[in-house]
CSV table of C-alpha atoms in Angstrom, one decimal:
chain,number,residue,atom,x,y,z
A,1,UNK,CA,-12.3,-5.8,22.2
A,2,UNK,CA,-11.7,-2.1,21.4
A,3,UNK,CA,-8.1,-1.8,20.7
A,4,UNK,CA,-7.5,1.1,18.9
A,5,UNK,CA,-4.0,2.3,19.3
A,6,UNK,CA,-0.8,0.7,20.4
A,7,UNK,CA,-1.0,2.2,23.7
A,8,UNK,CA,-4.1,-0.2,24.4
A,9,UNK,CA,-2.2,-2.9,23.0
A,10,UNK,CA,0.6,-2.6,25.8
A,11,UNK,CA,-2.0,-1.9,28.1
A,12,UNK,CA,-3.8,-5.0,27.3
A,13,UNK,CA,-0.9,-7.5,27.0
A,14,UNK,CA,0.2,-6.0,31.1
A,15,UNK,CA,-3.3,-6.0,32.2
A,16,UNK,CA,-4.3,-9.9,30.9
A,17,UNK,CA,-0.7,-11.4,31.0
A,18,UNK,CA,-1.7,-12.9,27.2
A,19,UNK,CA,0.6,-13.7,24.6
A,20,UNK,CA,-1.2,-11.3,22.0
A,21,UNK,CA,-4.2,-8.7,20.9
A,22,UNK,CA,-6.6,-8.5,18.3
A,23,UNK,CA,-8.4,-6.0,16.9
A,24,UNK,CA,-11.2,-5.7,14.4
A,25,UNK,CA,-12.6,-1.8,13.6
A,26,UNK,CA,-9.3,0.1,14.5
A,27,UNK,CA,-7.4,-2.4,12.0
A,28,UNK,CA,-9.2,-1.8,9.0
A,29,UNK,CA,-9.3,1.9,9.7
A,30,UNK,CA,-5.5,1.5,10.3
A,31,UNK,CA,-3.7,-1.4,9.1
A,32,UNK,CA,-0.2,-0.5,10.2
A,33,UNK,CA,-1.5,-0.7,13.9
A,34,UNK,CA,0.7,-3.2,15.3
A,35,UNK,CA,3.6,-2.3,12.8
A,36,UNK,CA,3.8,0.6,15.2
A,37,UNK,CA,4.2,-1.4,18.0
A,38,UNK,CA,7.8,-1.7,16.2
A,39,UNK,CA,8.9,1.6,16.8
A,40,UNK,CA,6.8,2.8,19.7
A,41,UNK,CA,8.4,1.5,22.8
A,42,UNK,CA,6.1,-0.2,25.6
A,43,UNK,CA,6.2,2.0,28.5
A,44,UNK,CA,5.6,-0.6,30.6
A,45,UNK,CA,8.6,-2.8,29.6
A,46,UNK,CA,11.9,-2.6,31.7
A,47,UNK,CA,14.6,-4.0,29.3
A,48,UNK,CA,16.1,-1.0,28.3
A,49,UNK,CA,14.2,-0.6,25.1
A,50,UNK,CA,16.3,-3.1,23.3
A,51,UNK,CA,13.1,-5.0,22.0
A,52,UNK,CA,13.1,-2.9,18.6
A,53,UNK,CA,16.7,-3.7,17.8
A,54,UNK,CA,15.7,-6.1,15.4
A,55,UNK,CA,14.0,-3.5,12.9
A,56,UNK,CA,14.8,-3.0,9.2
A,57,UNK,CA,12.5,-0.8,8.2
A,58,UNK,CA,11.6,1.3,11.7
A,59,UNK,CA,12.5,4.6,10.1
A,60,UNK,CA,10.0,4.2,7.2
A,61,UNK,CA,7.5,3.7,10.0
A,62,UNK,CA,9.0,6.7,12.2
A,63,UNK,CA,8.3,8.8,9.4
A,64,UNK,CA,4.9,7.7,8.8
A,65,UNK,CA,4.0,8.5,12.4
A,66,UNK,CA,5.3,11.6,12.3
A,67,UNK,CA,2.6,12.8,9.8
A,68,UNK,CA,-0.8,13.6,11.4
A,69,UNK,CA,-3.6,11.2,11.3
A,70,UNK,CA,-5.0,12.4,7.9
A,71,UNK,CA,-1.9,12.4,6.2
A,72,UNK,CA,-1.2,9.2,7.6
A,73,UNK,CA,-4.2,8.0,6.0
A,74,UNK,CA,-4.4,9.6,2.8
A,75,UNK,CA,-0.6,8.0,2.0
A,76,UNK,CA,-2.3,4.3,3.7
A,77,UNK,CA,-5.5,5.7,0.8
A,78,UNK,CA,-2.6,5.8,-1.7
A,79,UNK,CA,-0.8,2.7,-1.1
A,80,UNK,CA,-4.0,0.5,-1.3
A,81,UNK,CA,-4.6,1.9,-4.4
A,82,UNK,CA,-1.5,0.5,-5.9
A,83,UNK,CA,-2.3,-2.6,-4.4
A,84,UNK,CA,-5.3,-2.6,-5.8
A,85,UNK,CA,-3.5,-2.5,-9.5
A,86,UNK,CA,-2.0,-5.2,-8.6
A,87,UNK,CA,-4.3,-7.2,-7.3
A,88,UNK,CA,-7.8,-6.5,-8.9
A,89,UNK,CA,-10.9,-7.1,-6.6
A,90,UNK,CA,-14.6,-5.6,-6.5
A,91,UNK,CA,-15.1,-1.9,-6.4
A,92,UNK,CA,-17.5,-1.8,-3.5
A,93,UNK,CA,-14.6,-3.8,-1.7
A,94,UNK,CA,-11.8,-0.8,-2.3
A,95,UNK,CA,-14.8,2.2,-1.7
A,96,UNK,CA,-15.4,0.2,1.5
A,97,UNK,CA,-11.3,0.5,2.8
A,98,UNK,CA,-11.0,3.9,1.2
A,99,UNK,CA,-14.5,5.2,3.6
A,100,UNK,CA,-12.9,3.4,6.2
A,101,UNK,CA,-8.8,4.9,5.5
A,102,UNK,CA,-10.7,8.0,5.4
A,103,UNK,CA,-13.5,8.0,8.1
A,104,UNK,CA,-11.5,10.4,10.3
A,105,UNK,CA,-11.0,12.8,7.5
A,106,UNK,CA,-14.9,12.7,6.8
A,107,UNK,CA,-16.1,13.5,10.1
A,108,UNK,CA,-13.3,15.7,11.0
A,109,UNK,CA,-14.4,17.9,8.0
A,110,UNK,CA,-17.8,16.9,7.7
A,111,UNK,CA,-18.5,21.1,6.6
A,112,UNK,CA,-16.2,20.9,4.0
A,113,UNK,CA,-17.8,21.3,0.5
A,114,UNK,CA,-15.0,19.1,-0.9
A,115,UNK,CA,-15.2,16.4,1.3
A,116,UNK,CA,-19.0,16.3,0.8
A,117,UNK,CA,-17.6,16.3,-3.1
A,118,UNK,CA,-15.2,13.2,-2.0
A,119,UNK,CA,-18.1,11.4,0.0
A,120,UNK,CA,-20.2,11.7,-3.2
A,121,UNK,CA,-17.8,10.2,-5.7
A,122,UNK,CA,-16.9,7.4,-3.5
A,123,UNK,CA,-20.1,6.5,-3.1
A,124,UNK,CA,-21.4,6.8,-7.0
A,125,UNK,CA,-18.6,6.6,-8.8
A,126,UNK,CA,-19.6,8.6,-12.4
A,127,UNK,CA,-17.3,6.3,-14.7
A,128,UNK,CA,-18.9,2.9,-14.4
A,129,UNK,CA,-15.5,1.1,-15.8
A,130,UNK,CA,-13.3,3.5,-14.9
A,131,UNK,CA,-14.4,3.9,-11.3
A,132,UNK,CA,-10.6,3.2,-10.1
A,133,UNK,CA,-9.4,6.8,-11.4
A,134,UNK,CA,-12.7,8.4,-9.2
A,135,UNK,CA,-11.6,6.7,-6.1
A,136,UNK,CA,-8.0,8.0,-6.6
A,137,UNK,CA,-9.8,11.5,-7.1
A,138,UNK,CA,-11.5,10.9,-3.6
A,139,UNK,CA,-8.3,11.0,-2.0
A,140,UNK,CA,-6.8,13.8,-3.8
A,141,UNK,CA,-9.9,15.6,-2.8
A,142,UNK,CA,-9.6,14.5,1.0
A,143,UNK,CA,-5.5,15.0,0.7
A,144,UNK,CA,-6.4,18.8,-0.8
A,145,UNK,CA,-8.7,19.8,2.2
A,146,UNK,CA,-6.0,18.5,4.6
A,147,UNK,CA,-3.3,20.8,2.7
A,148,UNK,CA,-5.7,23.7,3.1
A,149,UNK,CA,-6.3,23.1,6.7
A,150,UNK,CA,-2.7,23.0,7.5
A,151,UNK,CA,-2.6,25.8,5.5
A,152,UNK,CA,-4.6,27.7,7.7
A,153,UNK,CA,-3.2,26.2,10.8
A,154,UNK,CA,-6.5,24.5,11.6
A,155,UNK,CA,-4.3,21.2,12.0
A,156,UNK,CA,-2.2,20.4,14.5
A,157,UNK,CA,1.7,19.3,14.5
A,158,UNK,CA,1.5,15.4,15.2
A,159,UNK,CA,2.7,14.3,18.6
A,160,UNK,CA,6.2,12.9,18.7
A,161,UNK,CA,6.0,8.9,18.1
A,162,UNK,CA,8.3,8.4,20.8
A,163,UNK,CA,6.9,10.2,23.3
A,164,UNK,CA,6.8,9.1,27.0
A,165,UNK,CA,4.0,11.0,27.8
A,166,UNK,CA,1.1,7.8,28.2
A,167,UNK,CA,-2.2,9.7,29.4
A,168,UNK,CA,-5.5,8.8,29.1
A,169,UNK,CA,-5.9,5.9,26.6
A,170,UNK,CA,-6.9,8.0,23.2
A,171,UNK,CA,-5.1,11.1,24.8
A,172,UNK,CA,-1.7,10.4,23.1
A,173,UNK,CA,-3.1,8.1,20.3
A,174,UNK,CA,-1.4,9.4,16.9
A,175,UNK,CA,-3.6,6.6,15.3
A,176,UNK,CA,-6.6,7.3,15.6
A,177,UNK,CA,-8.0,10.5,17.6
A,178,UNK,CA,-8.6,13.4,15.5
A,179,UNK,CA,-8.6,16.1,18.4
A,180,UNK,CA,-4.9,14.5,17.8
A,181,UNK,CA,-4.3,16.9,14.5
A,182,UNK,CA,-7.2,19.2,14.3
A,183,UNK,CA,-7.9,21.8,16.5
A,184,UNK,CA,-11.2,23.3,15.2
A,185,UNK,CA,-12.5,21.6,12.2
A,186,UNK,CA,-15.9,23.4,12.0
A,187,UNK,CA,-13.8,26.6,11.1
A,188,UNK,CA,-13.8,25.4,7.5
């Protein structure tokens, strides 16, 4: 239980000597988890990094990564969107994956008049039938802030998706820790 990046993945899979790794919280927060174990190498594995040959699309995911965490999840906000076009379900069901996309946006920028703005319309929609258009406004909301904190240079450059560097287990994340890509978000 607990897996929340890919470096906790590898770090499972050595430690237990199992065939593979689940996670619940961190996937629905970040569904392309284990796509990244596509492009991210496994520190611990000794065959020359040859185990990604096989990828097709491993520079679509590259350049994902190299996006901080909330613009990582305002373009993962964005995609489910259009999924949700095309595949109609319940609104509580998409405000639920768009809180979740979002969570480390919320908290990082809890302060933030907007995001309180963005919290507010996801959660109470003010079209009833057109609440699709208010959730897409969420994430323009959220996706505005994190323009204006980069603006400021209250965000941080992402860390490299290749990196070697394997600290602490959240340390080099780029999934999921926000001290990751902000460096003080109460200065909103």
């Amino acid at each position: 239980g607990g897996i929340a990046n890919i470096k906790e993945v590898y770090d499972c899979l050595h430690a237990t000597q199992v065939d593979g790794v689940m996670s619940s919280e961190a996937i629905l927060e970040n569904p392309s988890l284990f796509a990244q174990a596509l492009c991210i190498p496994d520190p611990n594995d000794n065959s020359n990094g040859n185990n990604n040959s096989s990828v097709t699309n491993g520079d679509a995911i590259i350049s994902t990564l190299k996006k901080n965490l909330h613009q990582r999840q305002i373009q993962l906000s964005y995609e489910y969107m259009e999924f949700v076009k095309l595949y109609p379900t319940h609104k509580s069901n998409v405000r639920a994956h768009i809180n979740k996309f979002l969570y480390s946006s919320f908290a990082a920028f809890a302060s933030h008049p907007t995001i309180n703005q963005a919290r507010s319309l996801l959660n109470t929609p003010k079209k009833k039938d057109l609440w699709y258009d208010d959730y897409v406004k969420v994430i323009d909301l959220v996706d505005a802030v994190v323009k204006e904190m980069q603006q400021r240079k209250i965000l941080r450059p992402p860390a490299a998706p290749h990196s070697n560097n394997h600290g602490n287990s959240r340390s080099n994340d780029n999934t999921r820790d926000s001290s990751s890509s902000v460096t003080d978000a109460t200065a909103a």
